[in-house]
């Protein structure tokens, strides 16, 4: 028994599960494990570090994985896109800026283009540039995004938009999904599959600090917040309108809502942040996870986890039909 | 074919659909139509107006409907609870305050108690006082609530909590649900049924101004916001921590984020608000709807709508099983 969707058919994967590009947390070990489990693993190209990307690709060999970039950041070193495309990724995902300047190269390389979207305007743009899939991300998601809509309304709204536009682009739901329940719900909302980020952060292969993973496991629903404070302290030049969801901690309590003061005091605070990062002090350093953390209580291998999510969703779809009399 | 859940069995209803108490928008006509369609209609006891409640109950006769109150407001005239309980409601729903002072009277009357919850702390309290069902409301919901979590993470978190507590209370999902997709997703997330508010606002029987309904139909996903500005201008003494989701309009643009100024200038602004309300000017007056508005494009009868939502969900559950190969 397996769930068959347009996504599983198009990509020859067993489960309609895509791993979110997780920047440096999502290296080759994690991406390969997801693909071994029957999903689509994605290397976290992130802000774009050539040395990191080359090293991870050296590890990955010919493993069937994709790669995702923070578009505005990759744009400062666009050769990274060529580096990724030369590896013939199963999919190339662009997030957080107009995909137009890069879409042609992806398509010309014969690589399916995934565009992350936060509004119907983004969807329109993704279709214009030839995206194979849109990843509709709700506000529950960990990491960067827009403070707009929940996954439970945004996914069906995008599904309606695609249908009305006569588009056959795939629809992948993202934000707040942690298990087979989330995957099954995403399919009911009209998605062809689901993207999991925070859930893969809590796996053995994720390249996150053990104490950051431990903090994630202790999260409950109200433990995260969308904020810009870590972008400010790290000097990341995010475009207007983007915030990142991450765990509340002492640093967030101190600076969230006091962003102007943080900009002014940057030198000293930056120092303390850098120290905390190397010491693994996650009351100061960031644990970039989403609302799904409330549903995560273990640290499995990503391979087992992918199978488990798929099988849970299969059982739910099967039981759902049993409810019909 | 019909969906059978613990909710449909316990209440003898055809579809696992509950109408949200919608204050004065949710009168007897609307509640009765929902129940005729096979759901559970709920009279909107709201802030508590004895004349309104008596008139609506006079209309409703013995119709199989429930009733819901804004608990902290009803507490100022607790005789309203007796008035409702004398009508033997199918369920009595308490929202937005500790249910403990009223729970005993509900249980002694042999009426199932529904408690709306926004946190696990609320769930614990609801179980302590003997609730038959918890209504887990995400931030997407229209009207009042807490700015905490999306429906897609909160519902499974509450489901896990109930299971771990060994509770057999029913779980009803609320917030951002507008159609059979939302209902089917809620069931996959672990709910026994779903509560619809904004969707029923856009029905023929809803006692809302036609221009307010027209504005709802024109909504897209980013059209709503959680705010306190209308509570301030109307002098509603909401407890700390509650905000209401409603449509962005000129009034919201003018005052959201300037709440202190609004408190100071209240006299004149209140006047303009009252005028706008009687004139049906919804750039000044409030249209209290949630994110689900983005998914709503028609004004059916609530009876037809209830059937339609149920049948859409049935088809989705059936098709979901067809995906399994």
XYZ file of C-alpha atoms in Angstrom:
650
model
C 0.000 0.000 0.000
C 1.344 3.441 -0.880
C -0.176 6.835 -1.571
C -0.123 7.696 -5.229
C -0.283 11.379 -6.206
C 0.869 13.460 -9.159
C 4.009 14.213 -7.113
C 4.934 10.581 -6.476
C 4.310 9.758 -10.143
C 6.285 12.714 -11.515
C 9.298 12.068 -9.280
C 9.183 8.317 -8.925
C 9.124 8.523 -5.145
C 7.267 6.206 -2.801
C 5.805 8.843 -0.458
C 4.494 12.332 -1.366
C 7.017 13.866 1.011
C 9.530 16.615 0.274
C 12.241 17.736 2.660
C 12.537 21.500 3.099
C 15.937 22.977 2.245
C 17.253 23.634 5.755
C 20.347 25.727 5.053
C 23.385 24.187 6.775
C 21.167 21.890 8.892
C 20.136 20.080 5.723
C 23.337 18.578 4.402
C 23.915 15.546 2.200
C 23.477 13.020 5.028
C 19.981 14.257 5.782
C 18.902 14.736 2.173
C 20.095 11.277 1.168
C 18.346 9.666 4.142
C 15.034 11.279 3.170
C 15.382 9.987 -0.378
C 16.337 6.513 0.856
C 13.152 6.570 2.949
C 11.088 7.186 -0.157
C 10.730 10.972 -0.098
C 12.521 13.719 -1.964
C 15.567 14.959 -0.043
C 16.765 18.515 -0.653
C 20.201 19.936 -0.034
C 19.987 23.219 1.848
C 21.815 25.616 -0.434
C 20.641 28.325 1.930
C 22.451 31.655 1.912
C 24.998 30.191 -0.458
C 28.407 28.991 0.661
C 30.421 27.502 -2.199
C 32.720 25.450 0.012
C 29.795 23.939 1.897
C 27.840 23.150 -1.265
C 30.860 21.512 -2.949
C 31.618 19.419 0.125
C 28.015 18.263 0.489
C 27.740 17.405 -3.186
C 30.999 15.475 -2.944
C 29.366 13.429 -0.180
C 26.075 13.025 -2.016
C 27.536 11.608 -5.209
C 24.707 10.647 -7.522
C 22.060 10.348 -4.826
C 18.609 11.363 -6.108
C 18.188 14.642 -4.215
C 17.200 18.211 -4.982
C 18.637 21.529 -3.885
C 17.076 24.751 -2.626
C 18.338 28.321 -2.420
C 17.453 31.543 -0.662
C 17.098 33.354 -3.959
C 18.101 36.910 -2.969
C 21.205 35.605 -1.240
C 22.233 33.179 -4.005
C 21.847 36.117 -6.424
C 25.029 37.584 -4.985
C 26.967 34.554 -6.214
C 24.866 33.152 -9.049
C 27.593 30.677 -10.010
C 26.247 28.555 -7.163
C 23.145 27.879 -9.223
C 25.337 26.478 -12.019
C 27.220 24.379 -9.501
C 23.936 22.872 -8.313
C 22.506 22.422 -11.818
C 25.616 20.569 -12.954
C 24.736 17.940 -10.349
C 21.387 17.390 -12.088
C 19.242 17.831 -8.978
C 15.852 16.090 -8.960
C 14.379 19.560 -8.337
C 15.704 23.066 -7.809
C 13.745 25.111 -5.294
C 13.837 28.907 -5.178
C 12.432 30.769 -2.175
C 12.176 34.359 -0.983
C 12.541 36.553 -4.072
C 11.412 36.846 -7.678
C 12.492 33.589 -9.362
C 12.502 35.160 -12.837
C 16.256 35.965 -13.119
C 17.140 32.292 -12.540
C 14.182 30.299 -13.839
C 15.406 30.075 -17.452
C 18.697 28.450 -16.458
C 16.890 25.879 -14.353
C 14.463 25.028 -17.142
C 17.201 24.951 -19.774
C 19.054 22.446 -17.616
C 15.966 20.225 -17.738
C 15.555 20.442 -13.970
C 12.070 20.816 -12.426
C 11.686 24.236 -10.794
C 9.954 24.480 -7.404
C 8.950 27.973 -6.270
C 8.007 28.694 -2.693
C 4.987 31.019 -2.530
C 3.374 33.135 0.179
C 0.623 34.865 -1.806
C -1.440 34.413 -4.950
C 0.798 37.057 -6.540
C 3.747 34.733 -5.948
C 1.816 31.835 -7.478
C 1.070 33.871 -10.602
C 4.744 34.720 -10.904
C 5.804 31.103 -10.407
C 3.496 29.974 -13.204
C 4.766 32.774 -15.458
C 8.357 31.590 -15.107
C 7.506 27.925 -15.706
C 7.530 26.379 -12.241
C 6.762 22.650 -12.087
C 5.573 22.997 -8.504
C 4.564 25.691 -6.057
C 5.306 25.168 -2.387
C 2.523 26.996 -0.528
C 3.881 27.938 2.868
C 1.665 28.959 5.783
C 2.699 31.172 8.695
C 3.200 28.137 10.923
C 6.411 27.262 9.105
C 9.784 27.488 10.796
C 12.393 29.803 9.338
C 11.691 32.607 6.941
C 8.409 33.446 5.327
C 5.703 36.030 5.326
C 3.210 36.757 8.055
C 0.167 36.145 5.959
C -2.028 33.074 6.215
C -2.281 29.691 7.836
C -1.554 26.560 5.837
C -5.132 25.351 6.275
C -6.541 28.287 4.274
C -3.604 29.059 1.980
C -3.263 25.586 0.465
C -6.887 25.320 -0.731
C -6.798 28.950 -1.878
C -3.771 28.146 -4.048
C -5.430 24.928 -5.249
C -8.433 26.965 -6.417
C -6.141 29.486 -8.092
C -4.244 26.771 -9.991
C -7.474 25.144 -11.111
C -8.947 28.449 -12.284
C -5.699 29.237 -14.122
C -5.843 25.850 -15.873
C -2.360 25.125 -14.536
C -0.995 21.644 -14.048
C 1.740 22.764 -11.667
C 2.054 20.544 -8.623
C 0.971 21.921 -5.273
C 3.061 21.132 -2.200
C 1.827 22.182 1.240
C 4.266 23.557 3.816
C 4.011 24.900 7.337
C 2.967 23.195 10.547
C 3.225 19.633 9.215
C 4.974 17.033 11.366
C 3.482 13.608 10.795
C 1.123 11.470 8.776
C -1.816 13.511 10.051
C -0.327 16.642 8.495
C 0.418 14.843 5.236
C -3.085 13.373 5.017
C -4.623 16.754 5.848
C -2.504 18.425 3.149
C -3.796 15.937 0.573
C -7.398 16.632 1.635
C -6.768 20.360 1.248
C -5.836 19.776 -2.382
C -2.057 19.383 -2.246
C -0.132 16.731 -4.176
C 2.321 16.325 -1.336
C 3.787 17.970 1.741
C 7.078 19.605 2.639
C 8.562 18.985 6.089
C 11.238 21.195 7.602
C 11.053 21.334 11.392
C 10.276 17.612 11.501
C 13.572 16.816 9.719
C 15.482 19.177 12.025
C 14.662 16.625 14.740
C 16.431 13.665 13.136
C 19.743 11.979 13.723
C 21.166 13.174 10.393
C 20.292 16.866 10.796
C 23.446 18.955 11.234
C 22.055 20.877 14.208
C 23.544 21.080 17.692
C 22.259 18.312 20.013
C 21.102 20.916 22.520
C 19.123 22.720 19.815
C 17.420 19.436 18.962
C 16.721 18.831 22.648
C 15.092 22.258 22.916
C 12.924 21.467 19.917
C 11.691 18.273 21.564
C 10.662 20.255 24.649
C 8.552 22.723 22.627
C 4.822 23.124 23.001
C 2.487 24.977 20.689
C 3.098 28.493 21.901
C 6.875 28.128 21.971
C 7.625 29.810 18.642
C 7.279 33.324 17.265
C 7.885 35.156 13.996
C 10.561 37.805 14.395
C 13.435 39.613 12.671
C 15.769 39.846 15.671
C 18.196 37.164 14.514
C 18.393 38.661 11.029
C 19.353 41.956 12.626
C 22.019 40.544 14.928
C 23.514 38.380 12.157
C 23.437 41.249 9.646
C 21.370 39.237 7.142
C 19.902 41.665 4.604
C 16.442 40.107 4.272
C 14.058 41.997 2.016
C 11.168 43.815 3.701
C 8.177 41.736 4.665
C 10.025 38.592 5.690
C 10.170 37.316 9.250
C 11.484 34.020 10.612
C 9.634 31.693 12.964
C 11.850 30.267 15.675
C 11.829 29.308 19.319
C 11.202 31.896 21.976
C 14.167 32.160 24.305
C 15.906 34.785 26.440
C 17.297 36.553 23.360
C 13.867 36.820 21.744
C 12.281 38.031 24.980
C 14.996 40.689 25.263
C 14.876 42.053 21.714
C 11.621 41.170 19.952
C 9.695 44.450 19.752
C 12.905 46.404 20.440
C 14.393 45.984 16.985
C 15.600 49.598 16.747
C 17.553 49.252 19.974
C 19.041 46.022 18.656
C 20.221 47.730 15.470
C 21.989 50.411 17.555
C 23.644 48.061 20.041
C 24.701 45.606 17.410
C 28.440 45.271 18.078
C 28.284 43.920 21.624
C 25.184 41.844 21.082
C 26.665 40.296 17.944
C 29.645 39.222 19.979
C 27.473 37.582 22.595
C 25.453 35.881 19.856
C 28.574 34.473 18.177
C 29.853 33.187 21.522
C 26.498 31.565 22.289
C 26.471 29.882 18.894
C 29.869 28.306 19.407
C 29.045 27.413 23.039
C 25.686 25.906 22.093
C 23.782 28.310 24.353
C 20.330 28.334 22.805
C 18.907 30.861 25.186
C 20.967 33.323 23.117
C 21.517 31.513 19.810
C 18.573 30.656 17.568
C 16.663 27.408 17.206
C 14.922 27.952 13.894
C 11.849 25.731 14.045
C 8.135 26.178 13.407
C 4.857 25.428 15.147
C 5.161 21.769 14.179
C 7.693 21.470 17.029
C 4.720 20.964 19.355
C 4.067 17.632 17.629
C 7.641 16.316 17.661
C 8.843 14.078 20.481
C 11.643 11.921 19.117
C 14.885 11.937 17.112
C 14.563 9.117 14.587
C 16.686 8.591 11.512
C 15.302 10.589 8.605
C 14.958 7.421 6.574
C 12.727 5.707 9.148
C 10.844 8.938 9.732
C 10.001 9.372 6.068
C 8.574 5.854 5.939
C 6.677 6.415 9.160
C 5.039 9.629 7.945
C 4.057 7.940 4.704
C 2.630 4.888 6.438
C 0.719 6.953 9.009
C -0.903 8.894 6.183
C -1.739 5.663 4.338
C -3.460 4.310 7.443
C -5.403 7.559 7.892
C -6.622 7.585 4.298
C -7.641 3.983 4.663
C -9.452 4.599 7.965
C -11.057 7.749 6.516
C -12.791 5.637 3.919
C -13.926 3.226 6.639
C -15.839 6.130 8.174
C -18.138 6.167 5.161
C -21.261 4.122 5.623
C -22.857 7.404 2.069
C -22.201 9.559 5.122
C -19.239 10.200 7.380
C -19.599 8.503 10.720
C -17.606 9.892 13.658
C -18.005 9.903 17.413
C -19.642 13.342 16.996
C -22.272 12.208 14.511
C -23.047 9.170 16.680
C -23.249 11.107 19.949
C -25.527 13.792 18.521
C -27.482 11.837 15.951
C -26.482 14.224 13.162
C -25.807 13.290 9.561
C -22.635 15.368 9.063
C -19.813 16.058 11.582
C -20.454 19.772 11.247
C -21.077 22.277 14.030
C -22.074 25.879 13.491
C -20.096 28.424 15.489
C -22.160 30.635 17.779
C -22.070 33.890 15.788
C -23.514 36.369 18.277
C -26.430 38.265 16.692
C -25.495 37.022 13.199
C -26.385 33.497 14.302
C -30.096 33.659 15.080
C -32.721 30.941 15.051
C -33.175 30.991 11.267
C -29.521 30.184 10.674
C -29.177 27.646 13.495
C -32.305 25.770 12.417
C -31.171 25.691 8.785
C -27.833 24.138 9.778
C -29.599 21.457 11.788
C -32.061 20.793 8.934
C -29.030 20.302 6.679
C -27.726 17.596 8.984
C -25.282 19.576 11.153
C -25.570 20.976 14.651
C -26.885 24.555 14.608
C -25.969 26.838 17.490
C -27.789 29.945 18.632
C -25.350 32.810 19.134
C -25.956 33.799 22.710
C -22.969 36.093 22.299
C -22.542 38.980 24.724
C -25.922 38.141 26.231
C -29.046 40.081 25.376
C -32.122 38.647 27.090
C -34.628 40.129 24.674
C -32.752 38.772 21.666
C -32.341 35.317 23.174
C -36.034 35.077 24.127
C -37.125 36.197 20.671
C -34.838 33.738 18.891
C -35.905 30.862 21.122
C -39.541 31.774 20.474
C -38.786 31.366 16.769
C -36.790 28.168 17.213
C -39.445 26.265 19.129
C -38.261 22.711 19.662
C -35.699 22.721 16.867
C -32.663 20.552 17.715
C -30.083 23.308 18.167
C -27.443 24.291 20.693
C -26.478 27.619 22.189
C -23.144 29.325 22.834
C -22.104 32.151 25.111
C -19.189 34.537 25.544
C -18.618 33.365 29.081
C -17.192 36.506 30.704
C -20.029 38.574 29.268
C -22.805 36.113 30.132
C -21.369 36.072 33.679
C -22.752 39.558 34.160
C -26.288 38.226 33.693
C -26.018 34.537 34.561
C -29.802 34.104 34.380
C -29.290 33.887 30.619
C -27.671 30.508 31.093
C -30.812 29.245 32.866
C -32.941 30.656 30.080
C -30.909 28.681 27.538
C -30.788 25.485 29.638
C -34.581 25.520 30.042
C -34.790 25.121 26.277
C -32.802 21.879 26.533
C -30.150 22.812 23.979
C -28.431 19.930 22.157
C -25.167 21.418 23.471
C -24.150 24.452 25.493
C -20.884 26.027 24.377
C -18.789 28.287 26.601
C -15.969 30.370 25.148
C -13.471 32.953 26.345
C -13.220 32.508 30.119
C -12.936 29.861 32.802
C -16.009 27.615 32.352
C -15.892 26.392 35.952
C -18.473 28.782 37.484
C -21.133 27.578 35.010
C -20.190 24.010 34.144
C -22.056 22.375 37.029
C -25.399 23.931 36.023
C -24.921 22.735 32.451
C -24.089 19.188 33.525
C -26.902 19.092 36.095
C -29.308 20.034 33.323
C -28.114 16.978 31.406
C -26.838 19.160 28.573
C -23.506 18.345 26.851
C -20.931 21.036 27.593
C -18.676 22.272 24.773
C -15.664 24.356 25.813
C -13.715 26.416 23.312
C -9.976 26.108 23.938
C -6.892 28.029 22.793
C -4.164 26.256 24.752
C -3.472 22.939 26.441
C -4.108 24.708 29.739
C -7.640 25.415 28.530
C -8.052 21.770 27.513
C -7.003 20.598 30.962
C -9.526 22.960 32.525
C -12.299 21.837 30.176
C -11.703 18.200 31.126
C -11.629 19.101 34.825
C -15.083 20.667 34.623
C -16.595 17.776 32.684
C -16.729 19.022 29.098
C -18.179 16.590 26.549
C -16.248 18.299 23.758
C -13.406 20.731 23.307
C -13.484 23.085 20.347
C -9.823 23.667 19.433
C -9.637 27.025 17.703
C -6.660 28.124 15.594
C -5.595 31.725 14.949
C -7.213 31.650 11.510
C -10.673 31.858 13.068
C -12.865 34.906 12.662
C -13.960 36.792 15.750
C -12.333 36.516 19.138
C -9.605 34.166 20.159
C -5.983 34.094 21.125
C -2.990 34.741 18.932
C -1.365 31.403 19.514
C -1.298 28.619 16.947
C -2.651 27.568 13.608
C -5.431 24.999 13.396
C -3.130 22.591 11.548
C -0.816 22.234 14.549
C -3.225 22.919 17.408
C -5.781 20.238 16.543
C -3.292 17.329 16.496
C -1.582 18.726 19.607
C -4.930 18.652 21.428
C -5.677 15.177 20.036
C -2.389 13.929 21.506
C -3.174 15.615 24.805
C -6.625 14.003 25.034
C -5.211 10.591 24.186
C -2.435 10.898 26.772
C -4.984 12.045 29.361
C -7.153 9.003 28.618
C -10.045 11.359 27.920
C -12.984 10.466 25.725
C -14.018 14.087 25.191
C -14.850 14.866 21.587
C -12.480 17.076 19.625
C -13.921 19.667 17.258
C -11.591 21.658 14.996
C -12.202 25.364 14.388
C -10.490 28.123 12.469
C -9.897 28.525 8.747
C -12.382 25.848 7.664
C -14.774 26.684 4.825
C -15.638 23.588 2.853
C -15.398 19.817 2.574
C -11.632 20.092 2.207
C -11.408 21.744 5.605
C -13.716 19.170 7.172
C -11.792 16.234 5.683
C -8.479 17.786 6.774
C -9.824 18.270 10.300
C -10.752 14.582 10.482
C -7.258 13.596 9.297
C -5.750 15.818 12.012
C -7.620 13.805 14.629
C -10.831 15.777 15.105
C -14.276 14.207 15.387
C -15.837 17.083 13.512
C -15.411 20.699 12.489
C -16.919 24.009 13.501
C -17.687 26.587 10.822
C -18.243 30.273 11.579
C -17.194 32.547 8.729
C -18.637 30.078 6.225
C -22.104 30.402 7.829
C -21.797 34.209 7.908
C -21.978 33.965 4.100
C -25.400 32.317 3.943
C -28.866 33.580 3.166
C -30.062 33.029 6.749
C -27.200 34.867 8.497
C -28.443 38.070 10.120
C -25.596 40.176 8.719
C -25.908 43.255 6.499
C -25.933 42.376 2.776
C -23.002 44.723 2.184
C -20.996 42.976 4.902
C -21.676 39.642 3.198
C -20.654 41.160 -0.147
C -17.361 42.332 1.362
C -16.730 38.839 2.712
C -17.195 37.364 -0.762
C -14.584 39.765 -2.133
C -11.945 38.719 0.457
C -8.673 37.072 -0.400
C -6.284 35.404 2.003
C -4.521 38.452 3.326
C -7.724 40.422 3.878
C -8.110 39.765 7.597
C -6.162 40.704 10.709
C -6.331 40.071 14.459
C -6.883 43.324 16.342
C -8.534 44.912 19.376
C -9.587 48.181 17.733
C -13.277 47.335 17.518
C -13.359 46.161 21.132
C -11.913 49.524 22.127
C -14.330 51.617 20.090
C -17.345 49.574 21.213
C -16.232 49.605 24.848
C -16.270 45.803 25.111
C -14.286 44.794 28.197
C -12.479 41.774 26.762
C -9.990 40.109 29.105
C -6.307 40.547 28.293
C -4.890 38.292 25.631
C -7.909 38.177 23.346
C -7.971 39.706 19.892
C -10.558 39.409 17.134
C -9.908 38.501 13.534
C -11.868 40.598 11.067
C -11.591 42.264 7.693
C -9.051 44.948 7.093
C -10.764 48.196 6.120
C -10.181 51.949 6.458
C -10.969 51.855 10.186
C -8.435 49.079 10.835
C -5.788 50.834 8.749
C -6.389 54.027 10.739
C -6.318 52.565 14.255
C -4.589 49.182 14.362
C -1.249 49.803 16.064
C -2.563 53.131 17.438
C -4.736 51.633 20.153
C -3.716 54.186 22.778
C -4.747 57.050 20.526
C -8.048 55.281 19.890
C -8.737 54.983 23.626
C -8.152 58.737 24.059
C -10.252 59.858 21.094
C -13.051 57.496 21.832
C -16.070 59.814 21.923
C -15.944 61.101 18.375
C -14.755 57.871 16.835
C -17.490 55.930 18.623
C -20.039 58.253 17.076
C -18.646 57.679 13.593
C -18.612 53.938 14.237
C -22.253 53.890 15.346
C -23.259 55.910 12.298
C -21.334 53.579 9.985
C -23.004 50.563 11.554
C -26.496 51.917 10.946
C -25.557 53.147 7.461
C -23.923 49.827 6.541
C -20.562 51.486 5.844
C -18.138 48.608 6.289
C -15.047 50.675 5.671
C -15.764 51.958 9.213
C -17.932 49.251 10.765
C -16.569 45.739 11.325
C -16.982 42.620 9.207
C -16.011 39.936 11.705
C -14.778 37.061 9.568
C -11.711 34.828 9.497
C -9.129 33.636 6.988
C -11.648 31.156 5.590
C -13.209 34.135 3.784
C -10.611 33.600 1.044
C -12.342 30.312 0.207
C -15.928 31.595 0.154
C -17.522 32.731 -3.090
C -21.263 32.267 -2.757
C -24.271 32.894 -0.520
C -26.161 29.598 -0.358
C -28.825 28.614 2.141
C -27.224 27.205 5.278
C -29.187 24.002 4.833
C -27.810 23.356 1.331
C -24.351 24.462 2.429
C -24.246 22.002 5.307
C -25.127 19.148 2.962
C -22.590 20.351 0.424
C -19.728 20.482 2.946
C -20.611 17.016 4.190
C -20.812 15.554 0.694
C -17.556 17.203 -0.436
C -15.790 15.662 2.551
C -17.353 12.262 1.816
C -16.055 12.419 -1.750
C -12.579 13.418 -0.541
C -12.383 10.567 1.958
C -13.513 8.181 -0.735
C -10.995 9.527 -3.279
C -8.277 9.517 -0.610
C -8.638 5.769 -0.303
C -8.494 5.441 -4.088
C -4.996 6.925 -3.926
C -3.801 3.829 -2.113
C -2.389 1.225 -4.399
